Amino acid sequence: MKRNEFLAKLGIGTALICTGNILQACGKNSDNDVNPGDKDDPEPVNFTLDISTDLPAVGSSKTKQDVIVVRTATAAVASSFVALEAVCPHEQGSIFYSTNNSNLECSLHSSRYKLDGSVLNGPVNVSGSTRPLKLYNVTLSGNTITITDKV
């Protein structure tokens, strides 16, 4: 039987209902689906690091919960540390701290960011653009640094 004959016998209405249900099922995104690049409803950021072991010197960095924390000065005060998102907004490449340039760079397309999160240059040799990196709140108590979402 040809497709035209089948659809005519089945009825075009039934065919449209079946097609609609199939397309709707394919597009569903359950709460259990994991998409690391999807930041529509990210988990709240809240973690601690020990500055004496995790960030002992100026230029040291540590990545945790998709946040990169960089030590920018020797003083043991909160302003000596910066915390930014560690996933590039362009195509979700990993962000790392470049000690040579004192900035953040994307491992995928070489976008570069200042330590305040602003864009120095967007993706290299590809189309598209990027946006500034999200900053996180940094507090310090003794040798423990706490990183949280900005309030």
Tab-separated table of N, CA and C in Angstrom:
chain	number	residue	atom	x	y	z
A	1	MET	N	0.851	-1.170	0.000
A	1	MET	CA	0.000	0.000	0.000
A	1	MET	C	0.896	1.233	0.000
A	2	LYS	N	0.538	2.202	-0.800
A	2	LYS	CA	1.305	3.441	-0.877
A	2	LYS	C	0.940	4.343	0.296
A	3	ARG	N	1.856	5.246	0.591
A	3	ARG	CA	1.654	6.153	1.724
A	3	ARG	C	0.374	6.981	1.558
A	4	ASN	N	0.100	7.457	0.351
A	4	ASN	CA	-1.098	8.271	0.097
A	4	ASN	C	-2.373	7.481	0.418
A	5	GLU	N	-2.381	6.225	-0.014
A	5	GLU	CA	-3.550	5.400	0.224
A	5	GLU	C	-3.723	5.139	1.723
A	6	PHE	N	-2.596	4.865	2.400
A	6	PHE	CA	-2.649	4.606	3.838
A	6	PHE	C	-3.200	5.822	4.589
A	7	LEU	N	-2.674	7.019	4.282
A	7	LEU	CA	-3.139	8.231	4.948
A	7	LEU	C	-4.603	8.504	4.647
A	8	ALA	N	-5.005	8.243	3.435
A	8	ALA	CA	-6.408	8.448	3.074
A	8	ALA	C	-7.305	7.503	3.877
A	9	LYS	N	-6.882	6.252	4.043
A	9	LYS	CA	-7.680	5.305	4.803
A	9	LYS	C	-7.653	5.612	6.300
A	10	LEU	N	-6.488	5.987	6.772
A	10	LEU	CA	-6.349	6.282	8.196
A	10	LEU	C	-7.052	7.580	8.558
A	11	GLY	N	-7.060	8.445	7.632
A	11	GLY	CA	-7.668	9.749	7.884
A	11	GLY	C	-6.585	10.760	8.234
A	12	ILE	N	-6.594	11.852	7.536
A	12	ILE	CA	-5.563	12.869	7.725
A	12	ILE	C	-5.572	13.421	9.147
A	13	GLY	N	-6.725	13.500	9.791
A	13	GLY	CA	-6.815	14.004	11.167
A	13	GLY	C	-6.052	13.127	12.140
A	14	THR	N	-6.246	11.816	11.995
A	14	THR	CA	-5.540	10.882	12.860
A	14	THR	C	-4.041	10.972	12.621
A	15	ALA	N	-3.632	11.116	11.370
A	15	ALA	CA	-2.214	11.222	11.041
A	15	ALA	C	-1.608	12.474	11.676
A	16	LEU	N	-2.326	13.578	11.650
A	16	LEU	CA	-1.820	14.814	12.255
A	16	LEU	C	-1.714	14.687	13.771
A	17	ILE	N	-2.687	14.039	14.396
A	17	ILE	CA	-2.637	13.838	15.853
A	17	ILE	C	-1.432	12.980	16.217
A	18	CYS	N	-1.212	11.901	15.466
A	18	CYS	CA	-0.066	11.025	15.749
A	18	CYS	C	1.246	11.772	15.563
A	19	THR	N	1.353	12.518	14.483
A	19	THR	CA	2.578	13.280	14.214
A	19	THR	C	2.809	14.313	15.300
A	20	GLY	N	1.759	15.009	15.702
A	20	GLY	CA	1.887	16.011	16.763
A	20	GLY	C	2.352	15.403	18.070
A	21	ASN	N	1.795	14.255	18.433
A	21	ASN	CA	2.206	13.582	19.667
A	21	ASN	C	3.653	13.127	19.611
A	22	ILE	N	4.075	12.622	18.455
A	22	ILE	CA	5.464	12.185	18.305
A	22	ILE	C	6.402	13.379	18.446
A	23	LEU	N	6.103	14.465	17.772
A	23	LEU	CA	6.962	15.657	17.859
A	23	LEU	C	6.988	16.221	19.271
A	24	GLN	N	5.854	16.217	19.944
A	24	GLN	CA	5.807	16.729	21.313
A	24	GLN	C	6.639	15.846	22.233
A	25	ALA	N	6.565	14.553	22.080
A	25	ALA	CA	7.340	13.636	22.924
A	25	ALA	C	8.827	13.812	22.686
A	26	CYS	N	9.218	14.041	21.437
A	26	CYS	CA	10.639	14.240	21.134
A	26	CYS	C	11.162	15.528	21.737
A	27	GLY	N	10.326	16.518	21.887
A	27	GLY	CA	10.774	17.807	22.397
A	27	GLY	C	10.701	17.953	23.899
A	28	LYS	N	10.184	16.946	24.606
A	28	LYS	CA	10.047	17.061	26.058
A	28	LYS	C	11.402	17.025	26.725
A	29	ASN	N	11.525	17.798	27.805
A	29	ASN	CA	12.756	17.843	28.589
A	29	ASN	C	12.373	17.592	30.038
A	30	SER	N	12.584	16.371	30.506
A	30	SER	CA	12.186	16.052	31.868
A	30	SER	C	13.172	16.628	32.864
A	31	ASP	N	12.814	16.636	34.132
A	31	ASP	CA	13.689	17.137	35.189
A	31	ASP	C	14.943	16.287	35.320
A	32	ASN	N	14.920	15.058	34.807
A	32	ASN	CA	16.075	14.178	34.917
A	32	ASN	C	17.072	14.369	33.787
A	33	ASP	N	16.701	15.104	32.729
A	33	ASP	CA	17.613	15.339	31.619
A	33	ASP	C	18.758	16.219	32.088
A	34	VAL	N	19.953	15.921	31.596
A	34	VAL	CA	21.120	16.709	31.969
A	34	VAL	C	21.668	17.359	30.717
A	35	ASN	N	21.758	18.665	30.729
A	35	ASN	CA	22.350	19.423	29.647
A	35	ASN	C	23.296	20.431	30.266
A	36	PRO	N	24.622	20.157	30.308
A	36	PRO	CA	25.540	21.018	31.024
A	36	PRO	C	25.590	22.443	30.497
A	37	GLY	N	25.237	22.650	29.228
A	37	GLY	CA	25.271	23.998	28.687
A	37	GLY	C	24.020	24.794	28.979
A	38	ASP	N	22.994	24.169	29.546
A	38	ASP	CA	21.726	24.833	29.804
A	38	ASP	C	21.764	25.486	31.170
A	39	LYS	N	21.799	26.827	31.187
A	39	LYS	CA	21.905	27.562	32.440
A	39	LYS	C	20.593	28.261	32.796
A	40	ASP	N	19.444	27.749	32.247
A	40	ASP	CA	18.164	28.384	32.541
A	40	ASP	C	17.831	28.318	34.025
A	41	ASP	N	18.140	27.214	34.669
A	41	ASP	CA	17.825	27.038	36.080
A	41	ASP	C	19.001	26.355	36.771
A	42	PRO	N	20.146	27.066	36.854
A	42	PRO	CA	21.326	26.426	37.424
A	42	PRO	C	21.203	26.201	38.921
A	43	GLU	N	21.953	25.224	39.406
A	43	GLU	CA	22.016	24.974	40.846
A	43	GLU	C	22.680	26.172	41.516
A	44	PRO	N	22.258	26.525	42.721
A	44	PRO	CA	22.896	27.639	43.419
A	44	PRO	C	24.360	27.308	43.732
A	45	VAL	N	25.203	28.309	43.628
A	45	VAL	CA	26.618	28.132	43.926
A	45	VAL	C	26.836	28.425	45.402
A	46	ASN	N	27.474	27.500	46.101
A	46	ASN	CA	27.800	27.687	47.507
A	46	ASN	C	28.845	26.645	47.886
A	47	PHE	N	30.115	27.072	47.977
A	47	PHE	CA	31.178	26.158	48.374
A	47	PHE	C	32.298	26.930	49.051
A	48	THR	N	33.178	26.193	49.695
A	48	THR	CA	34.317	26.804	50.379
A	48	THR	C	35.618	26.204	49.854
A	49	LEU	N	36.688	26.965	49.992
A	49	LEU	CA	38.037	26.519	49.668
A	49	LEU	C	38.957	26.971	50.784
A	50	ASP	N	40.026	26.246	50.985
A	50	ASP	CA	41.051	26.632	51.950
A	50	ASP	C	42.126	27.388	51.169
A	51	ILE	N	42.304	28.675	51.465
A	51	ILE	CA	43.231	29.473	50.661
A	51	ILE	C	44.682	29.029	50.832
A	52	SER	N	45.014	28.433	51.964
A	52	SER	CA	46.408	28.015	52.174
A	52	SER	C	46.784	26.802	51.323
A	53	THR	N	45.826	25.959	51.000
A	53	THR	CA	46.127	24.776	50.185
A	53	THR	C	45.563	24.866	48.763
A	54	ASP	N	44.371	25.435	48.594
A	54	ASP	CA	43.744	25.505	47.264
A	54	ASP	C	44.215	26.697	46.440
A	55	LEU	N	44.526	27.810	47.103
A	55	LEU	CA	44.933	29.041	46.405
A	55	LEU	C	46.113	29.678	47.145
A	56	PRO	N	47.251	28.995	47.207
A	56	PRO	CA	48.341	29.443	48.067
A	56	PRO	C	49.119	30.670	47.576
A	57	ALA	N	49.120	30.924	46.264
A	57	ALA	CA	49.948	32.009	45.735
A	57	ALA	C	49.178	32.846	44.721
A	58	VAL	N	49.635	34.055	44.519
A	58	VAL	CA	49.045	34.923	43.494
A	58	VAL	C	49.134	34.200	42.152
A	59	GLY	N	48.033	34.170	41.425
A	59	GLY	CA	47.975	33.487	40.131
A	59	GLY	C	47.453	32.068	40.210
A	60	SER	N	47.334	31.527	41.436
A	60	SER	CA	46.784	30.171	41.534
A	60	SER	C	45.271	30.236	41.322
A	61	SER	N	44.712	29.148	40.804
A	61	SER	CA	43.270	29.102	40.532
A	61	SER	C	42.745	27.717	40.839
A	62	LYS	N	41.453	27.670	41.076
A	62	LYS	CA	40.772	26.406	41.407
A	62	LYS	C	39.378	26.477	40.796
A	63	THR	N	38.951	25.390	40.160
A	63	THR	CA	37.613	25.327	39.577
A	63	THR	C	36.775	24.329	40.360
A	64	LYS	N	35.565	24.765	40.707
A	64	LYS	CA	34.621	23.926	41.434
A	64	LYS	C	33.211	24.416	41.114
A	65	GLN	N	32.261	23.521	40.970
A	65	GLN	CA	30.858	23.842	40.651
A	65	GLN	C	30.747	24.815	39.474
A	66	ASP	N	31.522	24.602	38.429
A	66	ASP	CA	31.527	25.471	37.237
A	66	ASP	C	31.876	26.915	37.562
A	67	VAL	N	32.681	27.119	38.610
A	67	VAL	CA	33.167	28.447	38.999
A	67	VAL	C	34.679	28.362	39.103
A	68	ILE	N	35.370	29.358	38.530
A	68	ILE	CA	36.813	29.430	38.679
A	68	ILE	C	37.138	30.543	39.670
A	69	VAL	N	37.978	30.210	40.652
A	69	VAL	CA	38.401	31.176	41.673
A	69	VAL	C	39.886	31.423	41.448
A	70	VAL	N	40.266	32.708	41.370
A	70	VAL	CA	41.650	33.090	41.113
A	70	VAL	C	42.137	33.979	42.245
A	71	ARG	N	43.348	33.714	42.716
A	71	ARG	CA	43.977	34.589	43.711
A	71	ARG	C	44.720	35.677	42.945
A	72	THR	N	44.380	36.942	43.222
A	72	THR	CA	44.946	38.069	42.480
A	72	THR	C	45.934	38.900	43.294
A	73	ALA	N	46.005	38.693	44.611
A	73	ALA	CA	46.915	39.457	45.474
A	73	ALA	C	47.323	38.595	46.661
A	74	THR	N	48.398	39.015	47.351
A	74	THR	CA	48.929	38.211	48.461
A	74	THR	C	48.135	38.364	49.753
A	75	ALA	N	47.506	39.510	49.959
A	75	ALA	CA	46.788	39.750	51.212
A	75	ALA	C	45.677	38.724	51.409
A	76	ALA	N	45.481	38.323	52.664
A	76	ALA	CA	44.424	37.367	52.997
A	76	ALA	C	43.134	38.126	53.287
A	77	VAL	N	42.596	38.768	52.235
A	77	VAL	CA	41.325	39.493	52.314
A	77	VAL	C	40.482	39.074	51.107
A	78	ALA	N	39.179	39.200	51.224
A	78	ALA	CA	38.274	38.752	50.159
A	78	ALA	C	38.579	39.408	48.812
A	79	SER	N	39.008	40.676	48.823
A	79	SER	CA	39.273	41.374	47.562
A	79	SER	C	40.516	40.837	46.837
A	80	SER	N	41.268	39.925	47.460
A	80	SER	CA	42.425	39.300	46.805
A	80	SER	C	42.022	38.084	45.963
A	81	PHE	N	40.725	37.828	45.885
A	81	PHE	CA	40.220	36.669	45.153
A	81	PHE	C	39.071	37.111	44.253
A	82	VAL	N	38.938	36.447	43.126
A	82	VAL	CA	37.823	36.705	42.224
A	82	VAL	C	37.244	35.349	41.813
A	83	ALA	N	35.918	35.299	41.708
A	83	ALA	CA	35.232	34.062	41.321
A	83	ALA	C	34.296	34.374	40.153
A	84	LEU	N	34.454	33.620	39.076
A	84	LEU	CA	33.656	33.821	37.863
A	84	LEU	C	33.206	32.480	37.316
A	85	GLU	N	32.186	32.510	36.448
A	85	GLU	CA	31.747	31.260	35.841
A	85	GLU	C	32.895	30.663	35.032
A	86	ALA	N	33.013	29.347	35.073
A	86	ALA	CA	34.125	28.646	34.431
A	86	ALA	C	33.730	27.943	33.145
A	87	VAL	N	32.545	28.285	32.622
A	87	VAL	CA	32.071	27.708	31.372
A	87	VAL	C	31.818	28.862	30.405
A	88	CYS	N	32.484	28.816	29.256
A	88	CYS	CA	32.373	29.907	28.279
A	88	CYS	C	30.946	30.000	27.742
A	89	PRO	N	30.378	31.198	27.732
A	89	PRO	CA	29.014	31.377	27.228
A	89	PRO	C	28.870	31.113	25.722
A	90	HIS	N	29.969	31.151	24.969
A	90	HIS	CA	29.893	30.973	23.516
A	90	HIS	C	29.466	29.553	23.151
A	91	GLU	N	30.258	28.557	23.538
A	91	GLU	CA	29.902	27.164	23.242
A	91	GLU	C	30.317	26.226	24.370
A	92	GLN	N	30.271	26.721	25.587
A	92	GLN	CA	30.485	25.949	26.805
A	92	GLN	C	31.874	25.311	26.926
A	93	GLY	N	32.906	25.972	26.382
A	93	GLY	CA	34.273	25.514	26.595
A	93	GLY	C	34.698	25.801	28.031
A	94	SER	N	35.743	25.132	28.488
A	94	SER	CA	36.256	25.347	29.842
A	94	SER	C	37.053	26.648	29.899
A	95	ILE	N	36.846	27.395	30.962
A	95	ILE	CA	37.589	28.632	31.195
A	95	ILE	C	38.768	28.307	32.103
A	96	PHE	N	39.944	28.829	31.766
A	96	PHE	CA	41.118	28.649	32.617
A	96	PHE	C	41.807	29.992	32.809
A	97	TYR	N	42.607	30.097	33.867
A	97	TYR	CA	43.348	31.319	34.151
A	97	TYR	C	44.704	31.243	33.468
A	98	SER	N	45.034	32.260	32.684
A	98	SER	CA	46.326	32.347	32.009
A	98	SER	C	47.247	33.226	32.846
A	99	THR	N	48.228	32.612	33.491
A	99	THR	CA	49.167	33.395	34.306
A	99	THR	C	50.036	34.289	33.436
A	100	ASN	N	50.290	33.898	32.186
A	100	ASN	CA	51.102	34.723	31.276
A	100	ASN	C	50.435	36.052	30.963
A	101	ASN	N	49.110	36.035	30.785
A	101	ASN	CA	48.371	37.239	30.396
A	101	ASN	C	47.539	37.828	31.525
A	102	SER	N	47.485	37.154	32.663
A	102	SER	CA	46.656	37.570	33.802
A	102	SER	C	45.205	37.797	33.400
A	103	ASN	N	44.693	36.861	32.605
A	103	ASN	CA	43.278	36.919	32.231
A	103	ASN	C	42.724	35.509	32.133
A	104	LEU	N	41.450	35.415	31.847
A	104	LEU	CA	40.773	34.127	31.705
A	104	LEU	C	40.610	33.828	30.218
A	105	GLU	N	40.754	32.557	29.851
A	105	GLU	CA	40.651	32.178	28.445
A	105	GLU	C	39.797	30.933	28.300
A	106	CYS	N	39.139	30.844	27.155
A	106	CYS	CA	38.337	29.667	26.828
A	106	CYS	C	39.221	28.661	26.099
A	107	SER	N	39.172	27.419	26.541
A	107	SER	CA	39.988	26.369	25.934
A	107	SER	C	39.484	25.962	24.549
A	108	LEU	N	38.245	26.293	24.231
A	108	LEU	CA	37.652	25.841	22.975
A	108	LEU	C	37.940	26.781	21.797
A	109	HIS	N	37.619	28.067	21.945
A	109	HIS	CA	37.786	29.011	20.836
A	109	HIS	C	38.579	30.257	21.219
A	110	SER	N	39.298	30.196	22.328
A	110	SER	CA	40.238	31.248	22.745
A	110	SER	C	39.615	32.607	23.036
A	111	SER	N	38.354	32.648	23.428
A	111	SER	CA	37.799	33.911	23.921
A	111	SER	C	38.602	34.291	25.157
A	112	ARG	N	38.779	35.582	25.391
A	112	ARG	CA	39.540	36.024	26.555
A	112	ARG	C	38.709	37.020	27.354
A	113	TYR	N	38.859	36.945	28.687
A	113	TYR	CA	38.073	37.760	29.607
A	113	TYR	C	38.988	38.402	30.644
A	114	LYS	N	38.636	39.617	31.056
A	114	LYS	CA	39.333	40.261	32.165
A	114	LYS	C	38.875	39.616	33.468
A	115	LEU	N	39.595	39.891	34.538
A	115	LEU	CA	39.236	39.312	35.834
A	115	LEU	C	37.952	39.900	36.411
A	116	ASP	N	37.412	40.956	35.810
A	116	ASP	CA	36.107	41.468	36.230
A	116	ASP	C	34.979	40.824	35.420
A	117	GLY	N	35.338	39.897	34.523
A	117	GLY	CA	34.366	39.177	33.710
A	117	GLY	C	34.116	39.773	32.342
A	118	SER	N	34.574	41.000	32.097
A	118	SER	CA	34.317	41.631	30.804
A	118	SER	C	35.112	40.953	29.685
A	119	VAL	N	34.603	41.066	28.469
A	119	VAL	CA	35.180	40.391	27.311
A	119	VAL	C	36.350	41.199	26.755
A	120	LEU	N	37.526	40.560	26.642
A	120	LEU	CA	38.671	41.170	25.952
A	120	LEU	C	38.568	40.917	24.460
A	121	ASN	N	38.317	39.670	24.090
A	121	ASN	CA	38.031	39.325	22.697
A	121	ASN	C	37.166	38.076	22.658
A	122	GLY	N	36.333	38.032	21.634
A	122	GLY	CA	35.412	36.911	21.477
A	122	GLY	C	36.083	35.714	20.839
A	123	PRO	N	35.291	34.738	20.398
A	123	PRO	CA	35.822	33.506	19.817
A	123	PRO	C	36.721	33.782	18.614
A	124	VAL	N	37.792	32.994	18.491
A	124	VAL	CA	38.760	33.159	17.419
A	124	VAL	C	38.505	32.116	16.329
A	125	ASN	N	38.497	32.570	15.080
A	125	ASN	CA	38.354	31.705	13.890
A	125	ASN	C	37.041	30.936	13.822
A	126	VAL	N	36.007	31.422	14.472
A	126	VAL	CA	34.681	30.821	14.367
A	126	VAL	C	33.654	31.947	14.384
A	127	SER	N	32.441	31.636	13.993
A	127	SER	CA	31.395	32.651	14.047
A	127	SER	C	30.794	32.692	15.442
A	128	GLY	N	30.090	33.755	15.720
A	128	GLY	CA	29.426	33.887	17.008
A	128	GLY	C	30.131	34.876	17.909
A	129	SER	N	29.525	35.115	19.033
A	129	SER	CA	30.087	36.065	19.991
A	129	SER	C	29.885	35.507	21.392
A	130	THR	N	30.334	36.248	22.360
A	130	THR	CA	30.195	35.822	23.735
A	130	THR	C	29.688	36.985	24.565
A	131	ARG	N	29.473	36.755	25.833
A	131	ARG	CA	29.021	37.791	26.756
A	131	ARG	C	29.961	37.793	27.951
A	132	PRO	N	29.881	38.805	28.811
A	132	PRO	CA	30.728	38.805	30.011
A	132	PRO	C	30.450	37.580	30.887
A	133	LEU	N	31.464	37.186	31.638
A	133	LEU	CA	31.315	36.067	32.571
A	133	LEU	C	30.620	36.547	33.835
A	134	LYS	N	29.808	35.683	34.410
A	134	LYS	CA	29.107	35.986	35.651
A	134	LYS	C	30.098	36.003	36.815
A	135	LEU	N	29.980	37.011	37.664
A	135	LEU	CA	30.796	37.109	38.875
A	135	LEU	C	30.047	36.499	40.053
A	136	TYR	N	30.793	35.934	41.007
A	136	TYR	CA	30.212	35.362	42.212
A	136	TYR	C	30.734	36.097	43.441
A	137	ASN	N	29.979	36.010	44.498
A	137	ASN	CA	30.318	36.663	45.757
A	137	ASN	C	31.429	35.885	46.469
A	138	VAL	N	32.426	36.626	46.990
A	138	VAL	CA	33.554	36.021	47.696
A	138	VAL	C	33.609	36.591	49.107
A	139	THR	N	33.620	35.718	50.111
A	139	THR	CA	33.829	36.142	51.501
A	139	THR	C	34.961	35.307	52.081
A	140	LEU	N	35.632	35.861	53.087
A	140	LEU	CA	36.770	35.171	53.685
A	140	LEU	C	36.667	35.216	55.188
A	141	SER	N	36.887	34.076	55.815
A	141	SER	CA	36.916	33.968	57.270
A	141	SER	C	38.102	33.078	57.628
A	142	GLY	N	39.140	33.663	58.207
A	142	GLY	CA	40.367	32.917	58.469
A	142	GLY	C	40.994	32.494	57.164
A	143	ASN	N	41.219	31.198	56.986
A	143	ASN	CA	41.770	30.669	55.725
A	143	ASN	C	40.693	30.095	54.811
A	144	THR	N	39.430	30.271	55.181
A	144	THR	CA	38.334	29.693	54.398
A	144	THR	C	37.652	30.767	53.556
A	145	ILE	N	37.664	30.530	52.270
A	145	ILE	CA	36.989	31.416	51.332
A	145	ILE	C	35.657	30.760	50.965
A	146	THR	N	34.584	31.539	50.963
A	146	THR	CA	33.261	31.022	50.595
A	146	THR	C	32.797	31.720	49.328
A	147	ILE	N	32.336	30.929	48.383
A	147	ILE	CA	31.857	31.438	47.103
A	147	ILE	C	30.356	31.162	47.020
A	148	THR	N	29.579	32.212	46.743
A	148	THR	CA	28.122	32.083	46.621
A	148	THR	C	27.629	32.931	45.460
A	149	ASP	N	26.389	32.675	45.046
A	149	ASP	CA	25.760	33.531	44.036
A	149	ASP	C	25.649	34.928	44.581
A	150	LYS	N	25.754	35.921	43.694
A	150	LYS	CA	25.562	37.301	44.150
A	150	LYS	C	24.117	37.499	44.563
A	151	VAL	N	23.911	38.227	45.628
A	151	VAL	CA	22.570	38.451	46.142
A	151	VAL	C	22.029	39.753	45.598
